[in-house]
mmCIF file of C-alpha atoms in Angstrom:
data_model
loop_
_atom_site.group_PDB
_atom_site.id
_atom_site.type_symbol
_atom_site.label_atom_id
_atom_site.label_comp_id
_atom_site.label_asym_id
_atom_site.label_seq_id
_atom_site.Cartn_x
_atom_site.Cartn_y
_atom_site.Cartn_z
ATOM 1 C CA MET A 2 26.067 78.823 62.941
ATOM 2 C CA SER A 3 26.433 81.487 66.448
ATOM 3 C CA THR A 4 23.444 81.170 68.480
ATOM 4 C CA SER A 5 22.626 82.721 71.831
ATOM 5 C CA ALA A 6 22.323 79.182 72.847
ATOM 6 C CA ARG A 7 25.683 77.936 71.219
ATOM 7 C CA ARG A 8 27.334 80.477 72.450
ATOM 8 C CA ARG A 9 26.036 79.853 76.266
ATOM 9 C CA LEU A 10 27.025 76.203 75.716
ATOM 10 C CA LEU A 11 30.506 77.034 74.682
ATOM 11 C CA ARG A 12 30.798 79.154 78.031
ATOM 12 C CA ASP A 13 29.290 76.638 79.943
ATOM 13 C CA PHE A 14 31.707 74.027 78.190
ATOM 14 C CA LYS A 15 34.447 76.111 78.979
ATOM 15 C CA ARG A 16 33.343 77.021 83.074
ATOM 16 C CA LEU A 17 32.936 72.843 83.450
ATOM 17 C CA GLN A 18 36.824 72.651 82.118
ATOM 18 C CA ASN A 19 38.030 75.668 84.187
ATOM 19 C CA ASP A 20 35.825 74.884 87.125
ATOM 20 C CA PRO A 21 34.970 71.141 87.042
ATOM 21 C CA PRO A 22 32.578 69.943 89.834
ATOM 22 C CA SER A 23 33.866 66.714 91.422
ATOM 23 C CA GLY A 24 31.853 63.488 90.590
ATOM 24 C CA VAL A 25 31.006 64.640 86.873
ATOM 25 C CA THR A 26 31.911 65.100 83.773
ATOM 26 C CA GLY A 27 30.461 66.139 79.710
ATOM 27 C CA ALA A 28 31.679 67.241 76.865
ATOM 28 C CA PRO A 29 29.701 68.406 73.361
ATOM 29 C CA MET A 30 29.041 65.687 70.576
ATOM 30 C CA ASP A 31 32.289 66.422 68.321
ATOM 31 C CA THR A 32 29.642 67.183 65.181
ATOM 32 C CA ASN A 33 26.930 69.126 67.766
ATOM 33 C CA ILE A 34 27.447 71.149 70.592
ATOM 34 C CA MET A 35 23.488 70.688 71.300
ATOM 35 C CA VAL A 36 23.594 67.609 71.949
ATOM 36 C CA TRP A 37 26.070 66.830 75.246
ATOM 37 C CA GLN A 38 27.165 63.324 76.836
ATOM 38 C CA ALA A 39 27.608 63.565 80.450
ATOM 39 C CA VAL A 40 28.692 60.826 83.004
ATOM 40 C CA ILE A 41 27.455 60.741 87.267
ATOM 41 C CA PHE A 42 30.010 59.053 89.184
ATOM 42 C CA GLY A 43 27.909 57.513 92.124
ATOM 43 C CA PRO A 44 28.585 59.255 95.388
ATOM 44 C CA ASP A 45 31.020 57.789 97.645
ATOM 45 C CA ASP A 46 30.065 56.245 100.726
ATOM 46 C CA THR A 47 26.475 55.616 99.437
ATOM 47 C CA PRO A 48 24.871 52.304 97.850
ATOM 48 C CA TRP A 49 25.750 54.127 94.156
ATOM 49 C CA GLU A 50 29.715 54.225 95.051
ATOM 50 C CA GLY A 51 31.818 53.119 92.059
ATOM 51 C CA GLY A 52 28.450 53.727 89.573
ATOM 52 C CA THR A 53 29.706 55.455 86.434
ATOM 53 C CA PHE A 54 26.013 56.536 85.089
ATOM 54 C CA LYS A 55 26.208 58.220 81.532
ATOM 55 C CA LEU A 56 23.349 60.734 80.334
ATOM 56 C CA THR A 57 22.876 62.954 77.185
ATOM 57 C CA LEU A 58 21.236 65.956 77.687
ATOM 58 C CA GLU A 59 19.697 67.571 74.152
ATOM 59 C CA PHE A 60 19.595 71.229 74.146
ATOM 60 C CA THR A 61 17.079 73.325 72.374
ATOM 61 C CA GLU A 62 17.813 77.379 71.100
ATOM 62 C CA ASP A 63 15.357 78.009 73.828
ATOM 63 C CA TYR A 64 18.269 77.406 76.020
ATOM 64 C CA PRO A 65 19.050 78.745 78.476
ATOM 65 C CA ASN A 66 15.224 80.063 79.077
ATOM 66 C CA LYS A 67 14.322 76.304 78.236
ATOM 67 C CA ALA A 68 15.663 73.452 79.829
ATOM 68 C CA PRO A 69 17.546 71.145 78.320
ATOM 69 C CA SER A 70 16.064 67.464 77.767
ATOM 70 C CA VAL A 71 18.287 64.900 79.983
ATOM 71 C CA ARG A 72 17.876 61.295 80.073
ATOM 72 C CA PHE A 73 20.187 58.312 81.538
ATOM 73 C CA LEU A 74 21.840 56.310 78.894
ATOM 74 C CA THR A 75 22.842 53.770 81.914
ATOM 75 C CA LYS A 76 20.134 51.227 83.377
ATOM 76 C CA MET A 77 19.248 52.913 86.451
ATOM 77 C CA PHE A 78 17.324 52.069 89.783
ATOM 78 C CA HIS A 79 15.496 55.401 91.372
ATOM 79 C CA PRO A 80 12.520 55.989 92.743
ATOM 80 C CA ASN A 81 12.605 59.542 90.376
ATOM 81 C CA ILE A 82 14.008 57.914 87.274
ATOM 82 C CA TYR A 83 11.960 56.344 84.453
ATOM 83 C CA ALA A 84 12.485 52.970 82.980
ATOM 84 C CA ASP A 85 13.384 55.073 79.968
ATOM 85 C CA GLY A 86 15.606 56.556 81.523
ATOM 86 C CA GLN A 87 13.938 60.229 82.051
ATOM 87 C CA ILE A 88 14.040 62.000 85.213
ATOM 88 C CA CYS A 89 11.706 63.185 87.215
ATOM 89 C CA LEU A 90 13.477 66.972 88.885
ATOM 90 C CA ASP A 91 11.737 70.063 89.325
ATOM 91 C CA ILE A 92 15.142 71.928 88.267
ATOM 92 C CA LEU A 93 14.722 70.475 84.682
ATOM 93 C CA GLN A 94 10.750 70.806 84.709
ATOM 94 C CA ASN A 95 8.517 73.787 86.389
ATOM 95 C CA GLN A 96 11.553 75.295 88.603
ATOM 96 C CA TRP A 97 14.275 75.777 85.745
ATOM 97 C CA SER A 98 16.013 78.986 85.953
ATOM 98 C CA PRO A 99 18.045 80.673 83.192
ATOM 99 C CA ILE A 100 20.658 80.920 85.349
ATOM 100 C CA TYR A 101 21.810 76.819 85.324
ATOM 101 C CA ASP A 102 24.078 76.060 83.810
ATOM 102 C CA ILE A 103 25.447 72.425 82.668
ATOM 103 C CA SER A 104 27.466 72.162 85.885
ATOM 104 C CA ALA A 105 24.584 72.780 88.386
ATOM 105 C CA ILE A 106 22.317 70.127 86.336
ATOM 106 C CA LEU A 107 24.361 67.643 86.843
ATOM 107 C CA THR A 108 24.944 67.979 89.900
ATOM 108 C CA SER A 109 21.705 68.621 90.777
ATOM 109 C CA ILE A 110 21.062 64.761 89.412
ATOM 110 C CA GLN A 111 24.337 63.671 91.236
ATOM 111 C CA SER A 112 22.672 65.280 94.479
ATOM 112 C CA LEU A 113 19.041 63.408 93.377
ATOM 113 C CA LEU A 114 20.597 59.830 93.161
ATOM 114 C CA CYS A 115 21.086 59.695 97.126
ATOM 115 C CA ASP A 116 18.509 61.809 98.002
ATOM 116 C CA PRO A 117 15.183 60.966 96.167
ATOM 117 C CA ASN A 118 11.850 62.919 96.100
ATOM 118 C CA PRO A 119 9.193 60.690 97.293
ATOM 119 C CA ALA A 120 6.703 62.957 96.574
ATOM 120 C CA SER A 121 6.956 62.484 92.520
ATOM 121 C CA PRO A 122 7.663 58.703 91.917
ATOM 122 C CA ALA A 123 8.916 57.290 88.746
ATOM 123 C CA ASN A 124 9.934 53.892 89.283
ATOM 124 C CA SER A 125 7.326 52.626 91.613
ATOM 125 C CA GLU A 126 9.191 49.365 92.775
ATOM 126 C CA ALA A 127 12.138 51.449 93.754
ATOM 127 C CA SER A 128 9.766 54.043 95.493
ATOM 128 C CA ARG A 129 8.675 51.038 97.389
ATOM 129 C CA LEU A 130 11.689 49.433 98.273
ATOM 130 C CA PHE A 131 13.176 52.862 99.432
ATOM 131 C CA ASN A 132 9.768 53.373 101.937
ATOM 132 C CA GLU A 133 9.769 50.033 102.891
ATOM 133 C CA ASN A 134 12.638 47.678 102.451
ATOM 134 C CA ARG A 135 15.653 49.777 102.354
ATOM 135 C CA ARG A 136 18.476 47.215 102.431
ATOM 136 C CA GLU A 137 16.501 45.171 99.267
ATOM 137 C CA TYR A 138 17.105 48.931 97.803
ATOM 138 C CA ASN A 139 20.784 49.394 98.357
ATOM 139 C CA ARG A 140 21.434 45.804 97.503
ATOM 140 C CA ARG A 141 19.321 47.108 94.152
ATOM 141 C CA VAL A 142 21.274 50.059 93.722
ATOM 142 C CA ARG A 143 24.703 48.006 94.202
ATOM 143 C CA GLU A 144 23.404 45.734 91.408
ATOM 144 C CA ILE A 145 22.574 48.517 89.030
ATOM 145 C CA VAL A 146 26.158 49.725 90.120
ATOM 146 C CA GLU A 147 27.868 46.683 88.957
ATOM 147 C CA GLN A 148 25.891 46.948 85.717
ATOM 148 C CA SER A 149 27.393 50.372 84.817
ATOM 149 C CA TRP A 150 30.243 48.904 83.955
ATOM 150 C CA VAL A 151 29.509 46.871 81.458
ATOM 151 C CA ASP A 152 26.576 48.550 79.623
ATOM 152 C CA GLU A 153 27.606 49.893 76.535
ATOM 153 C CA MET B 3 83.529 124.463 100.800
ATOM 154 C CA SER B 4 82.162 127.404 97.913
ATOM 155 C CA ARG B 5 78.732 128.271 97.595
ATOM 156 C CA LYS B 6 77.895 130.470 94.435
ATOM 157 C CA ARG B 7 74.734 132.305 95.205
ATOM 158 C CA SER B 8 72.703 134.716 93.392
ATOM 159 C CA SER B 9 70.575 137.089 95.607
ATOM 160 C CA ASP B 10 67.108 136.812 93.886
ATOM 161 C CA THR B 11 67.281 132.307 94.800
ATOM 162 C CA PRO B 12 66.143 131.007 97.720
ATOM 163 C CA ILE B 13 68.830 129.879 100.235
ATOM 164 C CA ILE B 14 68.813 127.350 102.917
ATOM 165 C CA ASP B 15 71.209 126.758 104.770
ATOM 166 C CA ALA B 16 71.308 124.171 106.866
ATOM 167 C CA SER B 17 74.311 125.036 109.082
ATOM 168 C CA THR B 18 72.849 128.455 109.909
ATOM 169 C CA SER B 19 68.884 127.962 110.154
ATOM 170 C CA ASP B 20 68.029 126.394 113.222
ATOM 171 C CA SER B 21 64.371 125.424 111.882
ATOM 172 C CA PHE B 22 63.990 124.191 108.418
ATOM 173 C CA ASP B 23 61.711 125.540 106.251
ATOM 174 C CA LEU B 24 60.479 122.351 103.805
ATOM 175 C CA SER B 25 57.207 124.282 103.262
ATOM 176 C CA ALA B 26 56.611 123.797 99.546
ATOM 177 C CA SER B 27 56.413 127.941 99.234
ATOM 178 C CA ALA B 28 60.399 128.122 100.064
ATOM 179 C CA LEU B 29 61.325 125.339 97.961
ATOM 180 C CA HIS B 30 59.876 125.267 95.103
ATOM 181 C CA THR B 31 57.790 128.963 94.619
ATOM 182 C CA PRO B 32 60.346 129.994 91.572
ATOM 183 C CA THR B 33 60.653 134.181 91.700
ATOM 184 C CA GLU B 34 59.786 136.077 89.277
ATOM 185 C CA SER B 35 63.200 136.666 87.518
ATOM 186 C CA GLN B 36 62.810 132.499 87.557
ATOM 187 C CA LEU B 37 60.296 132.649 85.671
ATOM 188 C CA LYS B 38 61.146 135.151 83.104
ATOM 189 C CA ASN B 39 64.429 133.630 82.242
ATOM 190 C CA ARG B 40 63.643 130.110 82.463
ATOM 191 C CA PRO B 41 64.013 127.886 79.182
ATOM 192 C CA LYS B 42 61.021 127.548 77.657
ATOM 193 C CA LEU B 43 59.832 124.116 76.977
ATOM 194 C CA ARG B 44 58.538 123.064 73.258
ATOM 195 C CA VAL B 45 56.333 120.487 73.033
ATOM 196 C CA ARG B 46 54.201 119.607 69.981
ATOM 197 C CA ILE B 47 52.060 116.815 70.227
ATOM 198 C CA LYS B 48 51.753 115.509 67.231
ATOM 199 C CA LYS B 49 49.320 112.550 68.491
ATOM 200 C CA PHE B 50 47.789 110.910 71.542
ATOM 201 C CA HIS B 51 45.832 107.529 72.127
ATOM 202 C CA GLY B 52 43.284 108.238 75.101
ATOM 203 C CA VAL B 53 41.758 105.268 76.913
ATOM 204 C CA ALA B 54 38.813 105.102 78.413
ATOM 205 C CA HIS B 55 37.115 102.414 80.278
ATOM 206 C CA TRP B 56 33.532 102.298 81.943
ATOM 207 C CA THR B 57 31.505 99.635 84.499
ATOM 208 C CA TRP B 58 27.723 99.192 84.927
ATOM 209 C CA ASN B 59 27.179 100.451 88.591
ATOM 210 C CA CYS B 60 26.139 96.653 89.564
ATOM 211 C CA GLY B 61 27.036 96.097 92.941
ATOM 212 C CA ASP B 62 29.934 93.293 93.635
ATOM 213 C CA ASP B 63 32.890 92.915 91.252
ATOM 214 C CA ASP B 64 32.929 89.274 92.281
ATOM 215 C CA ASP B 65 30.578 88.346 90.194
ATOM 216 C CA ASP B 66 30.129 90.409 86.878
ATOM 217 C CA VAL B 67 28.176 88.356 84.706
ATOM 218 C CA CYS B 68 25.090 88.260 83.818
ATOM 219 C CA GLY B 69 23.259 85.049 85.226
ATOM 220 C CA ILE B 70 21.137 84.083 81.925
ATOM 221 C CA CYS B 71 23.872 84.982 79.177
ATOM 222 C CA GLN B 72 27.323 84.387 81.615
ATOM 223 C CA SER B 73 28.972 87.140 80.039
ATOM 224 C CA ALA B 74 29.648 90.230 81.464
ATOM 225 C CA TYR B 75 27.306 92.885 82.361
ATOM 226 C CA GLU B 76 29.729 95.306 80.047
ATOM 227 C CA GLY B 77 29.393 92.710 77.320
ATOM 228 C CA VAL B 78 26.996 92.402 74.576
ATOM 229 C CA ALA B 79 23.614 90.088 75.295
ATOM 230 C CA PRO B 80 22.188 87.801 72.642
ATOM 231 C CA GLY B 81 20.340 90.296 70.507
ATOM 232 C CA ALA B 82 22.217 93.620 71.011
ATOM 233 C CA LYS B 83 24.908 94.659 68.653
ATOM 234 C CA TYR B 84 26.856 96.972 70.807
ATOM 235 C CA PRO B 85 27.670 96.760 74.118
ATOM 236 C CA GLY B 86 26.756 100.028 76.394
ATOM 237 C CA ASP B 87 23.396 102.436 75.939
ATOM 238 C CA GLU B 88 22.709 99.416 73.654
ATOM 239 C CA CYS B 89 23.021 96.609 75.779
ATOM 240 C CA PRO B 90 22.086 98.141 79.236
ATOM 241 C CA VAL B 91 22.000 95.896 82.413
ATOM 242 C CA VAL B 92 18.580 96.249 84.775
ATOM 243 C CA VAL B 93 17.994 95.578 88.372
ATOM 244 C CA GLY B 94 14.764 94.258 90.129
ATOM 245 C CA LYS B 95 12.762 95.065 92.970
ATOM 246 C CA CYS B 96 15.112 92.035 94.326
ATOM 247 C CA ARG B 97 18.200 94.147 93.594
ATOM 248 C CA HIS B 98 19.377 91.014 91.095
ATOM 249 C CA TYR B 99 20.888 92.407 88.004
ATOM 250 C CA PHE B 100 20.496 90.614 84.368
ATOM 251 C CA HIS B 101 20.960 92.143 80.573
ATOM 252 C CA LEU B 102 18.004 93.725 79.998
ATOM 253 C CA GLN B 103 17.400 91.994 76.567
ATOM 254 C CA CYS B 104 18.371 88.557 79.010
ATOM 255 C CA ILE B 105 15.562 89.432 81.537
ATOM 256 C CA THR B 106 12.986 90.203 78.725
ATOM 257 C CA THR B 107 13.745 87.099 77.133
ATOM 258 C CA TRP B 108 12.984 85.235 79.779
ATOM 259 C CA ILE B 109 10.112 86.897 81.167
ATOM 260 C CA SER B 110 8.633 86.575 78.024
ATOM 261 C CA THR B 111 8.798 82.819 77.977
ATOM 262 C CA ARG B 112 6.736 82.920 81.858
ATOM 263 C CA ASN B 113 3.284 83.332 82.777
ATOM 264 C CA SER B 114 4.140 85.113 85.523
ATOM 265 C CA PRO B 115 7.579 87.031 85.705
ATOM 266 C CA THR B 116 9.822 85.415 88.397
ATOM 267 C CA CYS B 117 13.777 86.872 89.146
ATOM 268 C CA PRO B 118 15.919 83.604 88.080
ATOM 269 C CA MET B 119 17.924 84.278 90.494
ATOM 270 C CA CYS B 120 15.834 84.432 93.936
ATOM 271 C CA ARG B 121 12.519 83.240 92.095
ATOM 272 C CA GLN B 122 10.760 86.154 93.696
ATOM 273 C CA GLU B 123 8.376 88.177 91.613
ATOM 274 C CA TRP B 124 10.172 90.501 88.940
ATOM 275 C CA ASP B 125 9.365 93.544 89.152
ATOM 276 C CA LEU B 126 11.790 95.773 87.043
ATOM 277 C CA GLY B 127 13.958 98.585 89.236
ATOM 278 C CA VAL B 128 15.730 101.346 87.236
ATOM 279 C CA GLU B 129 18.381 100.746 84.879
ATOM 280 C CA THR B 130 21.891 101.131 86.504
ATOM 281 C CA SER B 131 24.162 104.119 85.589
ATOM 282 C CA ARG B 132 26.845 103.963 84.376
ATOM 283 C CA ASP B 133 30.092 104.525 85.988
ATOM 284 C CA ASP B 134 33.014 106.073 83.156
ATOM 285 C CA GLY B 135 36.368 105.901 84.642
ATOM 286 C CA ASN B 136 36.931 106.376 88.522
ATOM 287 C CA ASN B 137 36.094 102.614 88.971
#
């Protein structure tokens, strides 16, 4: 069935293939274009370097007028990422705009990795370590990076 | 060197004339008798194929898609059946362009209408005019 959401997602997919942003990749499920799997690579020269973080994105028929629900499948350690993988990111909530596409969403999440927003903590321990003990925080992040290689 | 001359043909003789007259009138204006005696060209048009082109007058050509649906301004927005008058492009006071259908749907999901591009309050400007052919 071709709805405006599906049509838009096809355009997003084409754009992602023709003009791939660096460090992120994604594709819809074979059977359902409304559900996508994506991978964000940890940015070089940061504690996240080398990590491969899997996510799932679920779109509704209201896309692009409503943001998709995005969740990390890989275990994360980040001030703005909940234990269940939900992401606290303004553009996925009240700052959403229908001009965003999947490339924009994934690159925004990638930049959130190294640039946490201390105002909206979702993981209090990560938040506290980020503010008070950056060395320990970085160590925990590198642990997560190593775990990301063996995660199912 | 032989040269046929007929009295009613304008002649330009390079060897005798110091200044060339290459103006259109000297070279191309047929005389009355030429007009009378010229062979008649008979063409019957059996069929012709007309092609027209139009675009919306909406600023930059670089980014010629509606930011919301990501399809061309001249294309069809979701909810519209045909391009053109049925799928007009509108501009806000902030000078950002969208398909009427696209921006209307977006605004209907908001408590306060904002431009998707710049987040300023969306205030409908005017429909853009269509530019037929020349652009």
